[in-house]
mmCIF file of C-alpha atoms and ligand atoms in Angstrom:
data_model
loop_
_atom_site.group_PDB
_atom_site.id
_atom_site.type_symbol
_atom_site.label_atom_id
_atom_site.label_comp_id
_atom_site.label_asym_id
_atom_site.label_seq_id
_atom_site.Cartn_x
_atom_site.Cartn_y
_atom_site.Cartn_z
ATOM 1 C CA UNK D 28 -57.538 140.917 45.301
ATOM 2 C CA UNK D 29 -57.655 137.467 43.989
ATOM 3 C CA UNK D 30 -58.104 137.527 40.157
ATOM 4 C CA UNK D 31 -58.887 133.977 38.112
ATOM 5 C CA UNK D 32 -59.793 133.360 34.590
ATOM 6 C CA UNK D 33 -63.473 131.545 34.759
ATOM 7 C CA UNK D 34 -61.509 128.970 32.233
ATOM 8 C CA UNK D 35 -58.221 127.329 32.773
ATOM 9 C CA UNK D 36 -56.060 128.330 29.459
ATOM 10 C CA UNK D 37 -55.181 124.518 28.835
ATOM 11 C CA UNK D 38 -57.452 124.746 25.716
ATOM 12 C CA UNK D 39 -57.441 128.265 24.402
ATOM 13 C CA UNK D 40 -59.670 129.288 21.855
ATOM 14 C CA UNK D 41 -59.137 131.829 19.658
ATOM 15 C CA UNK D 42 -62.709 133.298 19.170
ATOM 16 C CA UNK D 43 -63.644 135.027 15.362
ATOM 17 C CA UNK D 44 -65.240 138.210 18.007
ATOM 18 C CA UNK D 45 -64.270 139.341 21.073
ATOM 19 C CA UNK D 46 -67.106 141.260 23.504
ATOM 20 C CA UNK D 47 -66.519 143.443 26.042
ATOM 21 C CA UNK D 48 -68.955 144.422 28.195
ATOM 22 C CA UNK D 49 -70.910 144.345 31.387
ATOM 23 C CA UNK D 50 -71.654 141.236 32.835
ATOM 24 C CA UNK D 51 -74.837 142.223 35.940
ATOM 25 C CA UNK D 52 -77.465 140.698 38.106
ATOM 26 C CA UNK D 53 -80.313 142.664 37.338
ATOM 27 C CA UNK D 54 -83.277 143.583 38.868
ATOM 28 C CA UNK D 55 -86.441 144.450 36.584
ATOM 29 C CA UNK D 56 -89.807 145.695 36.856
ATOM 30 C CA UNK D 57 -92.042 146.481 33.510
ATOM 31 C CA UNK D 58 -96.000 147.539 33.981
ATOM 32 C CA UNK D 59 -96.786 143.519 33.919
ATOM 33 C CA UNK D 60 -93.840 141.908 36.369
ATOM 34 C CA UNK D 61 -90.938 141.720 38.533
ATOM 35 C CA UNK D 62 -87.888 140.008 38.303
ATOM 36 C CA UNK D 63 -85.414 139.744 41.180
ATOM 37 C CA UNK D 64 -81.539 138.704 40.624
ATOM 38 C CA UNK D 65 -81.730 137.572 36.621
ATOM 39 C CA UNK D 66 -78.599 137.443 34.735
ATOM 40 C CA UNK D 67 -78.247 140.610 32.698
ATOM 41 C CA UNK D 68 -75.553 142.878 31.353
ATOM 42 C CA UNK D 69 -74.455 143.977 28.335
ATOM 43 C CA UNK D 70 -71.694 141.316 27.802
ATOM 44 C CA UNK D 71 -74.487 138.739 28.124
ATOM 45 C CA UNK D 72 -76.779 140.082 25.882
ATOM 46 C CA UNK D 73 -74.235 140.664 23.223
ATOM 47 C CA UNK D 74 -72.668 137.397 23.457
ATOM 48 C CA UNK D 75 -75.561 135.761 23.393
ATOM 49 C CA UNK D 76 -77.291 137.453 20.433
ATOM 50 C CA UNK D 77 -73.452 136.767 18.338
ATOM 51 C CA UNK D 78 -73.432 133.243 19.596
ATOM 52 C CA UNK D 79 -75.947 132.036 16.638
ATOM 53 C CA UNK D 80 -73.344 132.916 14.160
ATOM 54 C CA UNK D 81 -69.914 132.781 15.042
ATOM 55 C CA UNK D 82 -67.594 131.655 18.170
ATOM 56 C CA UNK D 83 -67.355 134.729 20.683
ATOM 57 C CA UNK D 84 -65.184 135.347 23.660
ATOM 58 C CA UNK D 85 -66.342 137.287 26.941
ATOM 59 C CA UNK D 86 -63.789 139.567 28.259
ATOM 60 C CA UNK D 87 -65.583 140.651 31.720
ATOM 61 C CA UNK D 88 -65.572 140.811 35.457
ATOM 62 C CA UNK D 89 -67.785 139.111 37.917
ATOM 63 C CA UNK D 90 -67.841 138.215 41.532
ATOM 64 C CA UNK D 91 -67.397 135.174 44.006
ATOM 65 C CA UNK D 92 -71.320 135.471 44.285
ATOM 66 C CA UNK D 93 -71.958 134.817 40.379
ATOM 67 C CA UNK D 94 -73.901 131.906 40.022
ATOM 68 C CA UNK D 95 -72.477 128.570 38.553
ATOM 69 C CA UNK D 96 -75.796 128.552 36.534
ATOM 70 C CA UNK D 97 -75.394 131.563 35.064
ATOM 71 C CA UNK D 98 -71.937 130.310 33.832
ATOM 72 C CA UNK D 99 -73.336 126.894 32.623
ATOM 73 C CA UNK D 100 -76.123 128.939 30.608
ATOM 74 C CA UNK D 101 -73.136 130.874 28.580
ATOM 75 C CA UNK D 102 -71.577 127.841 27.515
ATOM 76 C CA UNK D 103 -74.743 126.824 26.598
ATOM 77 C CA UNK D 104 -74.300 129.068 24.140
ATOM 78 C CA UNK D 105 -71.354 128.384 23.411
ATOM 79 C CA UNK D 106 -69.266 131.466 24.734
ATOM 80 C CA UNK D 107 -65.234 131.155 25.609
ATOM 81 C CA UNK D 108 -64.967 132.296 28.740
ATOM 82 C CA UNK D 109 -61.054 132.463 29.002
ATOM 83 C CA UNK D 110 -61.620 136.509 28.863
ATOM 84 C CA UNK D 111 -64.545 136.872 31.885
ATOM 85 C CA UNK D 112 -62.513 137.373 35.277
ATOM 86 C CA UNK D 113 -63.549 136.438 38.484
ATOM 87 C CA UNK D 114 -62.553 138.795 41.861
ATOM 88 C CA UNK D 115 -63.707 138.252 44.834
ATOM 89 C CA UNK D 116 -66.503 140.391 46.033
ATOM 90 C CA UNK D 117 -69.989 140.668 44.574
ATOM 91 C CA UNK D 118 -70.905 141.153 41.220
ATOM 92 C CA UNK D 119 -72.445 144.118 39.317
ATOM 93 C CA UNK D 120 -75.811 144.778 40.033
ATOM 94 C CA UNK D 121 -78.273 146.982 38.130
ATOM 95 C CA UNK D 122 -82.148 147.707 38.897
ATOM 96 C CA UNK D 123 -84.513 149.344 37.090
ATOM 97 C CA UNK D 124 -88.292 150.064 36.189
ATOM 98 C CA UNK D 125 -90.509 150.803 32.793
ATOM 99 C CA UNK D 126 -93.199 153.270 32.248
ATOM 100 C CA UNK D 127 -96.370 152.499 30.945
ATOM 101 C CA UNK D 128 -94.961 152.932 27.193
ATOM 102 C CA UNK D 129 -91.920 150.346 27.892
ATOM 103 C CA UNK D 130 -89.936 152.878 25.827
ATOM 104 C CA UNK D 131 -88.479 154.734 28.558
ATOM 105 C CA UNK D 132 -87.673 153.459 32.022
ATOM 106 C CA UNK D 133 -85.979 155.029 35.217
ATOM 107 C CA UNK D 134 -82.948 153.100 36.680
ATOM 108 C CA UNK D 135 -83.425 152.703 40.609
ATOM 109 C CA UNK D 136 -80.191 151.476 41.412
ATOM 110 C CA UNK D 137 -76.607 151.017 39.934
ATOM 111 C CA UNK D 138 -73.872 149.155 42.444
ATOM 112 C CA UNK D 139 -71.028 148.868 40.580
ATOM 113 C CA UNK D 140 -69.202 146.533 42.946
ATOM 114 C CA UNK D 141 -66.499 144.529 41.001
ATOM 115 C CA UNK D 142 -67.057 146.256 38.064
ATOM 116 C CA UNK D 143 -65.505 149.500 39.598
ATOM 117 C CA UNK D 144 -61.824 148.110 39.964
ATOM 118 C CA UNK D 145 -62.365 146.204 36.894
ATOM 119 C CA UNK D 146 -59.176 145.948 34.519
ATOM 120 C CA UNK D 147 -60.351 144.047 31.195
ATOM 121 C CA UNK D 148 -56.917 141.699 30.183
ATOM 122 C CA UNK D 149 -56.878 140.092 26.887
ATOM 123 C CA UNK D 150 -56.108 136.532 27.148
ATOM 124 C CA UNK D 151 -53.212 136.112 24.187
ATOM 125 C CA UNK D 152 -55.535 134.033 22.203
ATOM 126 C CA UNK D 153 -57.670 136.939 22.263
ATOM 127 C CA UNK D 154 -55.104 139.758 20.702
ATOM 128 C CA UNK D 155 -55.431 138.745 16.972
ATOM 129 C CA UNK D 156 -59.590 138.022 16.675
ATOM 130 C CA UNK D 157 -60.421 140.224 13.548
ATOM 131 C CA UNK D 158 -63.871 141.462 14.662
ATOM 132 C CA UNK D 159 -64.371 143.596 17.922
ATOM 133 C CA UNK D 160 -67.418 144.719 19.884
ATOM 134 C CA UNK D 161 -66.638 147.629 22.585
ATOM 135 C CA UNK D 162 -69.608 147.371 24.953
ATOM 136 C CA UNK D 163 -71.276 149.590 26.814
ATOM 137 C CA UNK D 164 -68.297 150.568 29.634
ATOM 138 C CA UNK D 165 -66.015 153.453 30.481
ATOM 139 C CA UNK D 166 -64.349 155.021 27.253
ATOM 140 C CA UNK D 167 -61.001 154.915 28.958
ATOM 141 C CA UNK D 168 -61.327 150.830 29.540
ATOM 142 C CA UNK D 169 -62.565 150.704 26.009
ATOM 143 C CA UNK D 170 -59.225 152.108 24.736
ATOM 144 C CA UNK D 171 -57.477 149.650 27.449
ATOM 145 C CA UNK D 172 -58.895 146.766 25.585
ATOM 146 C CA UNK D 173 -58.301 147.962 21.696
ATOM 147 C CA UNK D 174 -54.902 148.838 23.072
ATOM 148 C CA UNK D 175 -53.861 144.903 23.741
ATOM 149 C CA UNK D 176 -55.453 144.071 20.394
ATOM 150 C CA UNK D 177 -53.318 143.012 17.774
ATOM 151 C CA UNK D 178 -54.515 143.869 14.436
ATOM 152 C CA UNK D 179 -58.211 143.707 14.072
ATOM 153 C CA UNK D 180 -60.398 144.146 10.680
ATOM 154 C CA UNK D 181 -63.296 145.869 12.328
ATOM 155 C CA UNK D 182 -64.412 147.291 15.786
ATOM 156 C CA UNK D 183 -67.749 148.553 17.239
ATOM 157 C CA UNK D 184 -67.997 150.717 19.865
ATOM 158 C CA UNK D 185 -71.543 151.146 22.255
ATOM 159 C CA UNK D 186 -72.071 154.308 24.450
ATOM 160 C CA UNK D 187 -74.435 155.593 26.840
ATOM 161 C CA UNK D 188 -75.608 158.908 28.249
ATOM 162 C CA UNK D 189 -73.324 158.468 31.719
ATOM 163 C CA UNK D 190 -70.387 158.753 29.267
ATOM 164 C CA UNK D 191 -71.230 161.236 27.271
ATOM 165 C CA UNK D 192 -71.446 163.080 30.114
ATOM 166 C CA UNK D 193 -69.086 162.261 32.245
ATOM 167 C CA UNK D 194 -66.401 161.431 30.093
ATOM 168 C CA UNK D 195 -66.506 163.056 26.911
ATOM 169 C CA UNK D 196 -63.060 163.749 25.726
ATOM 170 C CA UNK D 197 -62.164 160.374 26.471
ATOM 171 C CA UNK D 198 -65.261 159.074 24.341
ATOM 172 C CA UNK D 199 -64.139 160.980 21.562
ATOM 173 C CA UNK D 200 -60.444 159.759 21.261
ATOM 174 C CA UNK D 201 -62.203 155.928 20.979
ATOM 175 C CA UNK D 202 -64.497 156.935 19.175
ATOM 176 C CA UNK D 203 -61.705 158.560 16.416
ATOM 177 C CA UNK D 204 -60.166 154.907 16.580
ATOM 178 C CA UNK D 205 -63.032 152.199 15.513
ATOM 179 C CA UNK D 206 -64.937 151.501 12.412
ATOM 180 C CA UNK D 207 -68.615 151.524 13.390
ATOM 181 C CA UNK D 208 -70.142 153.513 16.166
ATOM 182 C CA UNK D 209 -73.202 152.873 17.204
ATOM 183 C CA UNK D 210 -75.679 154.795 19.709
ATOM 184 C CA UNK D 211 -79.500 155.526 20.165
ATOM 185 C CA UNK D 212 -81.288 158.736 18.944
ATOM 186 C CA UNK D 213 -81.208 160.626 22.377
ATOM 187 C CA UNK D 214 -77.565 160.068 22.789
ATOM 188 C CA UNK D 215 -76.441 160.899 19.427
ATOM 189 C CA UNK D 216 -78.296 163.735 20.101
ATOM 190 C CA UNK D 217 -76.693 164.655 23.415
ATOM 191 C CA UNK D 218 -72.931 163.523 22.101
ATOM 192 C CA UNK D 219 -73.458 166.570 18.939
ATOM 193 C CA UNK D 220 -75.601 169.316 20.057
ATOM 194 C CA UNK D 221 -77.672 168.756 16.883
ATOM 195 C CA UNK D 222 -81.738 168.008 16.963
ATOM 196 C CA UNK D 223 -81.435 166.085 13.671
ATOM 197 C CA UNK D 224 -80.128 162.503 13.003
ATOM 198 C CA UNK D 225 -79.168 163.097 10.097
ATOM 199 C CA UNK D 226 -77.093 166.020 10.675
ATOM 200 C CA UNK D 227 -76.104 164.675 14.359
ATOM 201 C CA UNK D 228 -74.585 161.512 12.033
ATOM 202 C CA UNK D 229 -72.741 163.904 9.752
ATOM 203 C CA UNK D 230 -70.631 165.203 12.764
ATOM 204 C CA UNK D 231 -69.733 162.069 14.356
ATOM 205 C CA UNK D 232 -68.849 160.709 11.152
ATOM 206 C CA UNK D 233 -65.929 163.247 11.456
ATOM 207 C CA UNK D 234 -64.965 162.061 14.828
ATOM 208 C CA UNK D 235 -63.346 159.324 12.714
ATOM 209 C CA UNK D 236 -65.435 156.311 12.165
ATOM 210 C CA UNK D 237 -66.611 154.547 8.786
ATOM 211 C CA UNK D 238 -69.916 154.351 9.607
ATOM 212 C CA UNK D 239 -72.991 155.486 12.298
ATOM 213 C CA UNK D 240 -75.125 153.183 13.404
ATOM 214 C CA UNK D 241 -78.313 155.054 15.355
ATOM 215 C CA UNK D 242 -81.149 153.052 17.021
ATOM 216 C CA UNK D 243 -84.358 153.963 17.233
ATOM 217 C CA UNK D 244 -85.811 151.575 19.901
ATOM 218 C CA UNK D 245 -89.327 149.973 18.314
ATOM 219 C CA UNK D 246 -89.095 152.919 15.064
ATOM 220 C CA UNK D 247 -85.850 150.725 14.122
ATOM 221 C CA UNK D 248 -82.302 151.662 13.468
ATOM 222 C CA UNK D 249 -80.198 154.186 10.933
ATOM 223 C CA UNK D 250 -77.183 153.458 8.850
ATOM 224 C CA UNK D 251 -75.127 156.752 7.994
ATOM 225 C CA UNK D 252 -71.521 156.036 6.235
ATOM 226 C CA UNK D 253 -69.948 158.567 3.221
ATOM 227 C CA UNK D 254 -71.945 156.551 0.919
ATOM 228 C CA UNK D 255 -75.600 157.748 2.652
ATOM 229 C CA UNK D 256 -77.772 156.029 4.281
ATOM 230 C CA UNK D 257 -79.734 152.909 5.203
ATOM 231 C CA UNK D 258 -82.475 152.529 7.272
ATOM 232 C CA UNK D 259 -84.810 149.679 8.699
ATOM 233 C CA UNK D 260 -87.586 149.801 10.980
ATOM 234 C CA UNK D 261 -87.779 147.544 13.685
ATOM 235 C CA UNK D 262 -89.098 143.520 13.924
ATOM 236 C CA UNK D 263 -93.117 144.350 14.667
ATOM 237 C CA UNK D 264 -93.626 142.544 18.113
ATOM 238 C CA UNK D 265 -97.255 141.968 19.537
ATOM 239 C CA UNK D 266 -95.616 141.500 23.071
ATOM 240 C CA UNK D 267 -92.455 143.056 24.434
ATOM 241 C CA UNK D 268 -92.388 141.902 27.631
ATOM 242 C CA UNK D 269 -88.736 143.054 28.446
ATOM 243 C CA UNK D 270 -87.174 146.045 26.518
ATOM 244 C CA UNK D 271 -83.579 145.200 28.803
ATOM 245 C CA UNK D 272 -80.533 144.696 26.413
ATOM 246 C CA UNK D 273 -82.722 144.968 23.406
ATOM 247 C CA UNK D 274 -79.484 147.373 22.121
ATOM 248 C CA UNK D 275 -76.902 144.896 22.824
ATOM 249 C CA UNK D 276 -78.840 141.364 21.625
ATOM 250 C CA UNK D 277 -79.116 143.889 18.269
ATOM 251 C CA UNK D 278 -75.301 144.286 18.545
ATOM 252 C CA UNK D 279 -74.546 141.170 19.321
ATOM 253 C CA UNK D 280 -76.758 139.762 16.551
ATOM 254 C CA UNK D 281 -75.109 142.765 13.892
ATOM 255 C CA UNK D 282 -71.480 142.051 14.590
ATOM 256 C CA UNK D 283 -71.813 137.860 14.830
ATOM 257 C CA UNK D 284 -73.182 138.227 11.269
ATOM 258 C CA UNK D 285 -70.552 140.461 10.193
ATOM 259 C CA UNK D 286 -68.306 137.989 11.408
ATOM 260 C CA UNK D 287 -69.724 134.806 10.282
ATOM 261 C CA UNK D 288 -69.380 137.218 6.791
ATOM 262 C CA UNK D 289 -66.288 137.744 7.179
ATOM 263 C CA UNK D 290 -67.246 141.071 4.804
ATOM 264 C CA UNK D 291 -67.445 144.846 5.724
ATOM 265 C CA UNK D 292 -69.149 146.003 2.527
ATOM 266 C CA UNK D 293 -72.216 148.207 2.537
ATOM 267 C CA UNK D 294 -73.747 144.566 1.602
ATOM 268 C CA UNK D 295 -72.994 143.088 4.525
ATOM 269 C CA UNK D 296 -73.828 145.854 6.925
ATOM 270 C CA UNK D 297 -77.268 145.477 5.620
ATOM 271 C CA UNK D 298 -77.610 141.978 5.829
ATOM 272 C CA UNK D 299 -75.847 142.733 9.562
ATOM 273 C CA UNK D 300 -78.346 144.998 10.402
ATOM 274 C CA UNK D 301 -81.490 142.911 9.570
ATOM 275 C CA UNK D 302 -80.038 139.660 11.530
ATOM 276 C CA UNK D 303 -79.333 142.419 14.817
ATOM 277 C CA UNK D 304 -82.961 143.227 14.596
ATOM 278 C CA UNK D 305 -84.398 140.136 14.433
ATOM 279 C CA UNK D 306 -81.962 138.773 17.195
ATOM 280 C CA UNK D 307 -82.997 141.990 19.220
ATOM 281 C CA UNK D 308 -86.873 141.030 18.661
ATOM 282 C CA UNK D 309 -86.469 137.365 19.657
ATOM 283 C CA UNK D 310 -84.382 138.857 23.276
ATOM 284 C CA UNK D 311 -87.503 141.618 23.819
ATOM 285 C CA UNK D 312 -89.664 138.729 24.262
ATOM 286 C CA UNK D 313 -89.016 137.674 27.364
ATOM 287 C CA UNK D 314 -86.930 138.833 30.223
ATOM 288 C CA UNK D 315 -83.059 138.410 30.425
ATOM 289 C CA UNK D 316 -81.636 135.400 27.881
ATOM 290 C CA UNK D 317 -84.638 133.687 28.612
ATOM 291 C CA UNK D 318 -86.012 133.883 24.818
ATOM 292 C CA UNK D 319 -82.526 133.932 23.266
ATOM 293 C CA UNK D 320 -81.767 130.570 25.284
ATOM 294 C CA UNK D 321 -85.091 128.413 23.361
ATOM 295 C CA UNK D 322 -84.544 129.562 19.509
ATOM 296 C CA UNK D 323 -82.521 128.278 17.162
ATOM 297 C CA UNK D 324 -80.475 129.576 13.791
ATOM 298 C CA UNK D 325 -83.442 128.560 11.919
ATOM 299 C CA UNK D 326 -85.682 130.569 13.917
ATOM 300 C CA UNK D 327 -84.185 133.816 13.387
ATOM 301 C CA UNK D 328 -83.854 133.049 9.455
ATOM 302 C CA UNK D 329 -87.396 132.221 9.142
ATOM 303 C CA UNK D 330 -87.972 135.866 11.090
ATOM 304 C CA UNK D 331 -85.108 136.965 8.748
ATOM 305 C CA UNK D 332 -87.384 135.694 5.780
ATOM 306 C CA UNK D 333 -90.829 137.193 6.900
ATOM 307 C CA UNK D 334 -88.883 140.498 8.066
ATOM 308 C CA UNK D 335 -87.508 140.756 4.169
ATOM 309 C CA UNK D 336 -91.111 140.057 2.709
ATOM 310 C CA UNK D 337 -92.407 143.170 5.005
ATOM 311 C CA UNK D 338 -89.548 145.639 3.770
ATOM 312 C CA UNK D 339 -89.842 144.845 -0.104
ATOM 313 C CA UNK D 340 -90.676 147.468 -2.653
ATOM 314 C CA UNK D 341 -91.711 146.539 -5.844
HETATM 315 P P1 AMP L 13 -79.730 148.317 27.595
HETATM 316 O O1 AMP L 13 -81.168 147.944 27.784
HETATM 317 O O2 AMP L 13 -79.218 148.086 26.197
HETATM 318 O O3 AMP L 13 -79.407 149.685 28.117
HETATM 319 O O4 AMP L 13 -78.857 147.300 28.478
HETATM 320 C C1 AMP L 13 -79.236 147.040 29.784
HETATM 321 C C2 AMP L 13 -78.165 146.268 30.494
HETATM 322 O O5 AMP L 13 -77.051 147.149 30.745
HETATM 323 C C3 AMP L 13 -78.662 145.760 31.827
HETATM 324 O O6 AMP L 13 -78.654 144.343 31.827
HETATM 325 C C4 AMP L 13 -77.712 146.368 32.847
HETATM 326 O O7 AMP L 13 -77.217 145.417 33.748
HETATM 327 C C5 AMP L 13 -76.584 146.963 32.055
HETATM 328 N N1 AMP L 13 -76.162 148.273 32.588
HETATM 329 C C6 AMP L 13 -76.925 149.187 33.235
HETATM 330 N N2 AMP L 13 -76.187 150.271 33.595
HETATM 331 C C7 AMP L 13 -74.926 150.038 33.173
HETATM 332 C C8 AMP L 13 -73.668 150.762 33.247
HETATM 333 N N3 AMP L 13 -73.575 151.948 33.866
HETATM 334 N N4 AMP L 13 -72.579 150.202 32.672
HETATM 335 C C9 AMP L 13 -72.657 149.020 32.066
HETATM 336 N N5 AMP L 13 -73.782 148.276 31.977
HETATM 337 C C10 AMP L 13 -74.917 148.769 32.516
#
């Protein structure tokens, strides 16, 4: 199988975050619309939402079928792209559809396609980036990629439910080995056996990790670490017209801020965690990048600012 680097290496970059993730054409349907074939993926999201505050590098797969546009729109962004591999064959694809509430949704189809053979391989410039985000992919090629990494100040890792339940040892041993994990409410619920966030964080706080980060969709997000806890309710949206990736544009957003920081403090998690919800309202409001792609670094301080005025206590 013929493997390429989407870049040549002539100019490598060594990017302050590296992403791994999903990269999928997705297929969406919410109460109001349909979208056929739109770039989606986890990778994408992430990248995207860290792309407004620091220089991030894709490590991904896609195939021969990607679209040169789609590729054109990441560097748009900005995104090194020495990390995103493309095999020949077609690339991920992932369909779904919302209920009425847009909070939950049923997934119609999942063809894995590339993605199942796919190997993620740090390009060397890669190895020594201090700030890592594990996406939302197997637990066994999350390990694969923190294993080529060279000496990194902080990692991230994302889950989901398919995981949790179908590899759960595995998910544990990463889990013991990053800095920040971060999951929504149902699956920290699944991952621990306990009803309560709070005592659901406790436990997965001894798996090994610094700090647990649990998101709460619209009701906002949770901050657990030794030192207690912080929370913040979500960016209040009159429209959400596509909940998609809403978890990874907030992960993206959290760790390009961390990075652009260059501080791990309880401070900076904070500050982290307001600039991932406000880059995860901006993404909700319309479907794939499509919102991300016309706002600037302004516009999500001037949310920033307005968010900050609605969360003060005298
Ligand atoms: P989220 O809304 O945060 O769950 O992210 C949705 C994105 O994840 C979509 O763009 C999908 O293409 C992608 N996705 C769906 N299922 C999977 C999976 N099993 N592994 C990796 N990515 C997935």
């Amino acid at each position: 199988m013929a493997v390429e680097s989407s870049e040549s290496n002539k100019n490598s970059i060594k990017p302050d975050l590296v992403v791994v993730g999903s990269v999928a054409i997705d297929t969406i349907e919410t109460p109001y619309d349909k979208r056929e074939s739109i770039l989606g993926g986890s990778a994408s999201f992430s990248c995207a939402g860290a792309s407004f505050f620091t220089q991030v590098g894709m490590v991904g797969v896609v195939g021969s079928d990607f679209p040169e546009s789609y590729t054109d729109l990441y560097r748009r962004f900005n995104i090194d792209l020495e990390g995103l591999q493309t095999v020949e064959g077609e690339t991920f694809r992932w369909s779904g559809v919302y209920r009425k509430n847009m909070d939950e949704r049923d997934t119609l189809s999942t063809d894995l396609n590339v993605f199942a053979d796919f190997s993620p391989e740090l390009p060397t410039a890669y190895r020594s980036s201090p700030y890592l985000f594990l996406g939302n992919i197997g637990p066994d090629l999350q390990m694969h990629v923190l294993d080529q990494m060279d000496d990194t100040r902080f990692v991230v890792l994302d889950t989901m439910d398919l995981w949790i339940e179908n590899a759960r040892e595995d998910l544990r041993k990463v889990i013991g080995r990053v800095d920040l994990l971060t999951l929504n409410e149902s699956e920290a619920r699944n991952l621990t056996g306990e009803h309560s966030l709070p005592a659901a964080a406790a436990k997965l706080l001894e798996l090994g990790p610094r700090y647990v980060l649990i998101k709460k969709g619209e009701h906002g997000s949770m901050l657990y670490s030794e030192n207690g806890v912080f929370i913040l309710p979500a960016y209040p949206l009159e429209v959400v017209n596509d909940p998609t990736g809403a978890g990874d544009a907030f992960a993206g957003g959290f760790m390009g801020s961390l990075t652009e920081m260059g501080r791990t403090d309880d401070e900076a998690m904070r500050i982290a965690i307001m600039h991932g919800s406000v880059v995860a309202s901006f993404a909700v409001e319309a479907f794939s990048l499509e919102r991300l792609e016309n706002i600037s670094r302004d516009d999500i301080e001037n949310r920033v600012n307005r968010f900050r005025e609605m969360v003060r206590i005298p």
